[in-house]
Amino acid sequence: MKNQVILITGASSGIGKAAAELFMKKGYHVYGTSRKAEISDKHTYSDAQSGGFIDMIPLDVTSDDSVKNAIDVVLFKEGHIDVLVSNAGMGIAGSIEDTTMDEAKKQFEVNFFGSLRVIKAILPVMRKQGFGKIIALSSVAGVISIPYQAHYSSSKFALESIMEALRYEVSPFNIKVCLVEPGDTKTEFTSNRIYSENANQNSPYFESFKKSIARMERDEQNGVSPEKVAKTIYKMAVRKNPPVRTTVGFQYKLILFLKKILPAKVLEIAVRMLYT
Ligand SMILES: NC(=O)c1ccc[n+]([C@@H]2O[C@H](COP(=O)([O-])OP(=O)(O)OC[C@H]3O[C@@H](n4cnc5c(N)ncnc54)[C@H](OP(=O)(O)O)[C@@H]3O)[C@@H](O)[C@H]2O)c1
């Protein structure tokens, strides 16, 4: 599996960064993206032992031109792309009533349309080369919706849906598609979370919102390491036929299994107790 080419969006921190480092150690040519990166002739990081490297390149998933330029850079240097990890994402918190339409759209613009934009740009490349794998970072919140991060959850639910359909469409072209669903993970996601501008003392939801967000943030910061999620991403990258979705960690696998078998009311009581 040496010297495979992988593009990882959002590799400046958290899960994307940990994945970039792991793939480099496994000998991959890693193109990691960040809105803040600048093109350079030198590798950003390299691993003499494996022959792998990370080149950080600029990419904003909300811009068509930026996505096209990033893919062109990789193709110019490598001529092909084996794996895309569509990882870039962020969270906007607030009650549904408080969150403005612009905020809701911004959430989707990054997590859903941003992933879609990168995937759509890479599909013709993978189709023409006759192989490729697309791994998208969803979330346990892409299967179970929780209060005050409804738009984040919806953006991941939508991503789950499109990836499920994409698997059927591109399998004749030897393109594999799968989702990785982390639960709480200790990354910069928590500090990067944006609060809806109306989620303030004037909101009738404020007390419940505050309690719920404090719980989420505590759970994230006590969550698993991004390296653990990176290992799951790596497993899916090397697996010939990865399953449509892989949840990270036994605890979350169990929760999603219980969601399938228990009456919806039971799950609702549990979420209500934890988050309201
Ligand atoms: N942490 C968790 O508990 C958790 C749980 C489940 C799922 N996830 C998912 O895992 C993925 C990675 O999150 P993380 O926890 O590693 O968060 P993070 O540490 O905040 O990293 C987010 C990455 O996304 C990039 N990004 C944000 N907005 C972008 C944009 N418009 N265009 C391009 N890149 C953008 C950031 O890069 P720049 O700012 O440098 O551009 C950064 O590298 C996300 O999809 C998230 O939803 C996280």
Coordinates of C-alpha atoms and ligand atoms in Angstrom, one line a residue:
M1 CA 0.0 0.0 0.0
K2 CA 3.0 2.4 -0.3
N3 CA 2.9 5.7 -2.0
Q4 CA -0.8 5.9 -2.4
V5 CA -2.2 9.4 -2.8
I6 CA -4.8 10.7 -0.4
L7 CA -6.5 14.1 -0.1
I8 CA -7.8 15.0 3.4
T9 CA -9.9 18.1 3.8
G10 CA -9.6 19.9 7.1
A11 CA -6.2 18.5 8.0
S12 CA -5.0 21.5 10.1
S13 CA -6.4 20.2 13.3
G14 CA -8.2 17.4 15.1
I15 CA -9.3 14.3 13.2
G16 CA -8.0 15.4 9.8
K17 CA -4.6 16.2 11.2
A18 CA -4.3 12.9 13.1
A19 CA -5.4 11.1 9.9
A20 CA -2.8 13.0 7.8
E21 CA -0.1 12.0 10.2
L22 CA -1.1 8.3 10.3
F23 CA -1.3 8.0 6.6
M24 CA 2.1 9.7 6.2
K25 CA 3.6 7.1 8.6
K26 CA 2.0 4.4 6.5
G27 CA 3.9 5.8 3.4
Y28 CA 1.1 7.7 1.7
H29 CA 1.5 11.0 -0.2
V30 CA -0.9 13.0 1.9
Y31 CA -2.4 16.3 0.6
G32 CA -4.0 17.9 3.7
T33 CA -6.0 21.0 3.3
S34 CA -6.6 24.1 5.3
R35 CA -8.1 27.5 4.4
K36 CA -4.9 29.0 5.9
A37 CA -2.3 26.8 4.0
E38 CA -0.1 28.2 1.3
I39 CA 1.4 26.3 -1.6
S40 CA 5.1 25.4 -1.1
D41 CA 7.8 23.5 -3.1
K42 CA 8.8 21.7 0.1
H43 CA 6.8 19.0 1.9
T44 CA 5.2 20.4 5.1
Y45 CA 6.1 17.2 6.9
S46 CA 7.8 14.0 5.7
D47 CA 8.6 10.6 7.2
A48 CA 12.0 9.2 6.0
Q49 CA 11.2 5.7 7.2
S50 CA 7.9 5.3 5.3
G51 CA 8.6 7.6 2.4
G52 CA 5.3 9.3 3.1
F53 CA 4.8 13.0 3.4
I54 CA 2.2 15.6 4.1
D55 CA 1.8 18.7 1.8
M56 CA -0.6 21.2 3.2
I57 CA -2.5 23.0 0.5
P58 CA -5.2 25.7 0.6
L59 CA -8.8 24.7 0.3
D60 CA -12.1 26.3 1.3
V61 CA -14.9 23.8 0.9
T62 CA -17.3 26.7 0.3
S63 CA -15.6 27.8 -2.9
D64 CA -15.8 26.1 -6.2
D65 CA -12.6 27.6 -7.4
S66 CA -10.7 26.8 -4.3
V67 CA -11.8 23.1 -4.5
K68 CA -10.9 22.9 -8.2
N69 CA -7.4 24.5 -7.5
A70 CA -6.6 22.1 -4.7
I71 CA -7.5 19.0 -6.8
D72 CA -5.5 20.4 -9.7
V73 CA -2.5 20.8 -7.5
V74 CA -2.7 17.1 -6.4
L75 CA -3.2 15.9 -10.0
F76 CA -0.3 18.0 -11.3
K77 CA 2.0 16.5 -8.7
E78 CA 0.8 12.9 -8.6
G79 CA -1.4 12.3 -11.7
H80 CA -4.1 10.5 -9.7
I81 CA -5.9 10.4 -6.3
D82 CA -6.5 7.1 -4.6
V83 CA -8.5 8.3 -1.6
L84 CA -10.5 11.3 -0.5
V85 CA -11.2 11.9 3.1
S86 CA -14.0 14.5 3.2
N87 CA -13.4 15.6 6.8
A88 CA -13.7 19.4 7.0
G89 CA -16.6 20.5 9.2
M90 CA -17.8 22.7 12.0
G91 CA -20.7 23.1 14.3
I92 CA -23.2 25.9 14.9
A93 CA -25.2 25.7 18.2
G94 CA -28.5 27.2 19.0
S95 CA -32.2 26.4 19.3
I96 CA -34.0 26.0 16.0
E97 CA -36.0 29.1 16.7
D98 CA -33.0 31.2 17.6
T99 CA -30.8 30.1 14.7
T100 CA -31.1 32.5 11.8
M101 CA -31.6 31.2 8.2
D102 CA -28.1 32.5 7.4
E103 CA -26.6 30.5 10.2
A104 CA -28.5 27.4 9.2
K105 CA -27.3 27.8 5.6
K106 CA -23.7 28.4 6.7
Q107 CA -23.8 25.1 8.6
F108 CA -25.0 23.3 5.5
E109 CA -22.6 25.2 3.3
V110 CA -19.6 23.8 5.1
N111 CA -20.7 20.3 6.3
F112 CA -23.1 19.2 3.5
F113 CA -22.5 21.3 0.4
G114 CA -18.8 21.6 1.2
S115 CA -18.4 17.9 1.2
L116 CA -20.6 17.5 -1.8
R117 CA -18.5 20.2 -3.7
V118 CA -15.3 18.3 -3.0
I119 CA -16.8 14.9 -3.8
K120 CA -18.4 16.2 -7.1
A121 CA -15.1 17.7 -8.1
I122 CA -13.2 14.5 -7.5
L123 CA -15.7 12.0 -9.0
P124 CA -14.7 12.7 -12.7
V125 CA -11.1 12.2 -11.7
M126 CA -11.7 8.8 -10.0
R127 CA -14.2 7.7 -12.7
K128 CA -11.6 8.4 -15.4
Q129 CA -8.8 6.7 -13.6
G130 CA -11.1 3.7 -12.9
F131 CA -10.6 3.5 -9.1
G132 CA -10.9 5.6 -6.0
K133 CA -12.3 5.6 -2.5
I134 CA -14.3 8.4 -0.8
I135 CA -14.5 8.4 3.0
A136 CA -16.8 11.0 4.5
L137 CA -16.8 12.1 8.2
S138 CA -20.3 12.0 9.5
S139 CA -21.0 11.7 13.2
V140 CA -23.1 9.8 15.7
A141 CA -25.1 13.0 15.6
G142 CA -25.8 12.1 11.9
V143 CA -27.9 9.3 13.2
I144 CA -29.3 10.6 16.5
S145 CA -30.3 14.3 16.6
I146 CA -29.8 16.2 19.8
P147 CA -31.3 19.5 20.9
Y148 CA -29.4 22.8 20.2
Q149 CA -27.2 21.4 17.5
A150 CA -30.1 20.4 15.2
H151 CA -28.5 22.0 12.1
Y152 CA -25.2 20.2 12.7
S153 CA -27.2 17.0 13.0
S154 CA -29.3 17.7 9.9
S155 CA -26.2 18.5 7.9
K156 CA -24.7 15.1 8.8
F157 CA -28.0 13.3 8.3
A158 CA -28.1 14.8 4.8
L159 CA -24.4 13.7 4.2
E160 CA -25.3 10.2 5.3
S161 CA -28.1 10.1 2.8
I162 CA -26.1 11.3 -0.1
M163 CA -23.2 9.0 0.6
E164 CA -25.6 6.0 0.7
A165 CA -27.0 6.9 -2.7
L166 CA -23.5 7.6 -4.1
R167 CA -22.4 4.1 -3.3
Y168 CA -24.9 2.7 -5.7
E169 CA -24.1 5.2 -8.5
V170 CA -20.4 4.9 -8.5
S171 CA -19.8 1.2 -7.8
P172 CA -19.8 0.4 -11.6
F173 CA -16.8 2.7 -11.8
N174 CA -14.8 0.9 -9.1
I175 CA -15.3 3.9 -6.7
K176 CA -15.9 2.8 -3.1
V177 CA -17.8 5.1 -0.8
C178 CA -18.2 5.0 3.0
L179 CA -19.0 7.0 6.1
V180 CA -17.1 7.1 9.4
E181 CA -19.2 8.1 12.4
P182 CA -17.2 9.4 15.4
G183 CA -18.8 10.1 18.7
D184 CA -17.4 12.7 21.1
T185 CA -13.7 13.3 20.1
K186 CA -11.3 15.7 21.8
T187 CA -10.4 18.2 19.1
E188 CA -10.6 21.9 18.3
F189 CA -14.2 21.3 17.2
T190 CA -15.3 22.4 20.6
S191 CA -13.5 25.7 20.6
N192 CA -14.4 26.3 16.9
R193 CA -18.1 25.8 17.6
I194 CA -20.1 28.9 16.7
Y195 CA -23.0 30.0 18.9
S196 CA -26.1 31.4 17.2
E197 CA -26.1 35.1 17.7
N198 CA -29.6 34.9 19.3
A199 CA -28.6 32.2 21.8
N200 CA -28.2 34.8 24.6
Q201 CA -30.0 35.8 27.8
N202 CA -32.9 37.2 25.8
S203 CA -33.7 33.8 24.5
P204 CA -36.5 31.7 26.1
Y205 CA -34.3 28.7 25.5
F206 CA -31.2 30.1 27.1
E207 CA -31.0 28.2 30.4
S208 CA -31.7 24.8 28.7
F209 CA -29.3 25.7 25.8
K210 CA -26.5 26.6 28.2
K211 CA -26.9 23.3 30.1
S212 CA -27.1 21.3 27.0
I213 CA -24.0 22.9 25.3
A214 CA -22.0 22.6 28.6
R215 CA -22.8 18.9 28.6
M216 CA -21.8 18.5 24.9
E217 CA -18.6 20.4 25.3
R218 CA -17.6 18.5 28.5
D219 CA -18.3 15.2 26.7
E220 CA -16.3 16.3 23.6
Q221 CA -13.3 17.3 25.8
N222 CA -13.5 14.0 27.7
G223 CA -14.0 12.1 24.4
V224 CA -11.7 9.8 22.5
S225 CA -8.5 11.0 20.9
P226 CA -8.5 12.1 17.2
E227 CA -5.9 9.4 16.7
K228 CA -8.5 6.7 17.5
V229 CA -10.8 8.1 14.8
A230 CA -7.8 8.3 12.4
K231 CA -7.2 4.5 12.9
T232 CA -10.8 3.8 11.8
I233 CA -10.4 6.0 8.8
Y234 CA -7.2 4.1 7.9
K235 CA -8.9 0.8 8.3
M236 CA -11.6 1.9 5.8
A237 CA -9.0 3.2 3.4
V238 CA -7.2 -0.1 3.2
R239 CA -10.3 -2.3 3.3
K240 CA -11.3 -3.5 -0.2
N241 CA -15.0 -3.2 0.4
P242 CA -15.7 -1.0 3.4
P243 CA -19.2 -1.1 4.9
V244 CA -21.5 1.9 4.2
R245 CA -21.0 3.2 7.8
T246 CA -18.6 2.5 10.6
T247 CA -19.1 4.0 14.0
V248 CA -16.0 4.7 16.1
G249 CA -15.9 3.0 19.5
F250 CA -17.8 0.2 21.2
Q251 CA -20.0 2.6 23.3
Y252 CA -21.3 4.4 20.2
K253 CA -21.8 1.2 18.3
L254 CA -23.9 0.0 21.2
I255 CA -26.0 3.2 21.3
L256 CA -26.7 3.1 17.6
F257 CA -27.6 -0.6 17.9
L258 CA -30.0 0.2 20.7
K259 CA -31.5 2.9 18.6
K260 CA -32.4 0.3 16.0
I261 CA -34.0 -2.2 18.4
L262 CA -35.5 0.0 21.2
P263 CA -38.8 1.9 20.9
A264 CA -38.1 5.5 19.8
K265 CA -39.6 6.7 23.1
V266 CA -36.8 5.1 25.1
L267 CA -34.1 6.9 23.1
E268 CA -36.1 10.1 23.5
I269 CA -36.2 9.8 27.2
A270 CA -32.4 9.2 27.4
V271 CA -31.6 12.2 25.1
R272 CA -34.1 14.4 27.1
M273 CA -32.4 13.4 30.4
L274 CA -28.9 14.2 29.1
Y275 CA -29.5 17.3 27.1
T276 CA -32.5 19.3 28.3
Ligands
LIG1 N1 -14.9 16.4 17.5 C1 -16.0 15.7 17.5 O1 -16.5 15.4 18.7 C2 -16.6 15.1 16.3 C3 -17.6 14.1 16.4 C4 -18.2 13.6 15.3 C5 -17.8 14.1 14.0 N2 -16.9 15.0 13.9 C6 -16.5 15.5 12.6 O2 -15.2 15.3 12.3 C7 -14.7 16.3 11.3 C8 -13.5 16.9 11.8 O3 -13.8 17.7 13.0 P1 -12.7 17.9 14.2 O4 -13.4 17.4 15.4 O5 -11.4 17.4 13.8 O6 -12.7 19.5 14.2 P2 -11.6 20.6 14.2 O7 -10.4 20.2 15.0 O8 -12.3 21.9 14.4 O9 -11.1 20.5 12.6 C9 -11.9 21.0 11.6 C10 -11.2 21.1 10.3 O10 -12.1 21.5 9.3 C11 -11.5 22.6 8.6 N3 -12.5 23.5 8.1 C12 -13.5 24.1 8.8 N4 -14.2 24.9 7.9 C13 -13.7 24.7 6.7 C14 -14.0 25.3 5.4 N5 -15.0 26.2 5.2 N6 -13.2 24.9 4.3 C15 -12.2 24.0 4.5 N7 -11.9 23.5 5.7 C16 -12.6 23.9 6.8 C17 -10.5 23.2 9.5 O11 -9.5 23.8 8.7 P3 -9.1 25.3 8.6 O12 -9.8 26.1 9.7 O13 -7.6 25.3 8.9 O14 -9.5 25.7 7.3 C18 -10.0 22.1 10.4 O15 -8.9 21.5 9.8 C19 -15.9 17.2 11.1 O16 -16.6 16.9 9.9 C20 -16.8 17.0 12.3 O17 -18.1 17.3 12.1 C21 -16.2 15.6 15.0

